[in-house]
């Protein structure tokens, strides 16, 4: 008799669908970890500017504040900008700046809100919102006092509403006239798509805004001669200057040009002279790719190309204005682009390009009008944006979109659903291990994303002052430098004027400490070349000539009273200072926001739109 064999139970092989169910959430939580790391690195300084502008700088806000207070014309910004910002001038500078940044942050939150509405899963919504706030260019836009986030929200809302609510869309798009270099592409798209109502409302609203600004300027502001002649000459001379500056003038580069994310800036970053003809070829290539996307793609995909073209086709586009890249990402998330994996791939690619390009941007740096134009590396963002438009033109065609099968999202029942359903109450305990497993996966992926990105970028727990730590600074101090009498070392690190800084506290009075150090620093080896005594601070500047392999040294000493004793601050550097290890990093750390302009300065008049 043959015994019956029991069948062996075999585990089903892991399928691609199973791998996707694990990999996709893991990547989302890893992205959340990366975004949290970026925010941890960037947010403190941004909040410092917002809430302590007297210490950290107002950026360009004083320019806008001054023009709004007197309704002055301001370069190629819309004349209506002064009218819109005038209510802020009834507040003090600091309070007005706080409200102004708050409005920009609210607009940024609006962009994040509209972007996350296109996704369903809560972790994905969190990743989208954090991604909008984590873009480095966004933080710089807030720090330098520009209203880029208001423009981003207006552009996103205008493009989203253009098919359903043309009046509201037209008003939103007209807001782009406040910084008009970003206005032509959206208007051309409305013309191309024959959205006449949106186009008409946009033109009417931006015209009304400009006329209102000029009218208020005529009434409240003194101007020489006939109003029409004055305004005509103002904008005519500005157009002539801009035409020269944006073409042949690009060959006469200054350090400011290294901040441009236009094709001129890309050529500069690649080590190529920004020849206007070569830049024109890149502009034509970008325009052709965008037009093909308009022609062949569905409206939702064409709007993504419009948002990218708005940035690529602007000859003067400063790096912080590329925070409007979030507009393209939000539109991409709402598009019908297929295959579906292209959307996260394009968003991730542009985000990485934005981070890499910001790292190569020479900002902030000390003001130096003689500094030659240059960057710290290749600007990846422009070719990434152009490549994205090409991908949209290939995969976003109408025929592909209409033939795509709409996949129904599989929604797992939540724990409350299971508890309320009597038939499922018994499975709550069985479901708990899966919930714990997914929770562990989420924590592990987010931790991996945070730590790996922190390690690569040298932030967070991996941040080190390898060049200007206490040990490195003390080792760089010349052995024959005289220490202050009766002094104890209080600190050492990077200086604010010279690369190295050391601080002492002495129990001796200020005059005694300064007198003894002046004598020791003028002994023949060291030579005092300058000294001053003002406001209770005695300052000495001493130099030492090169001896053998030891380079020349410059040292600046400041002695101030500290109770009954003294505080001594030394900053020093070998010459040239560029030989100091980590010199470029030190320049970044002391960089000034060069756009600061005092409210009473005349520099605001006629400054180009940035």
XYZ file of C-alpha atoms in Angstrom, residues 58-65 77 97 100 143-146 320 593-597 610:
22
model
C 17.603 92.999 5.691
C 18.784 91.987 2.227
C 17.139 94.034 -0.523
C 14.116 94.935 1.594
C 15.340 98.496 2.373
C 15.290 99.198 -1.383
C 11.650 98.167 -1.668
C 10.774 99.905 1.615
C 9.850 96.305 -11.252
C 10.346 93.324 7.416
C 6.909 91.085 4.710
C 17.020 85.856 3.516
C 17.798 88.431 0.824
C 14.429 90.117 1.241
C 12.812 89.309 -2.094
C 17.286 82.764 -5.402
C 24.649 89.793 1.909
C 25.808 92.371 -0.560
C 22.304 93.582 -1.483
C 21.883 95.563 1.738
C 21.041 99.172 0.900
C 16.720 91.010 -10.078
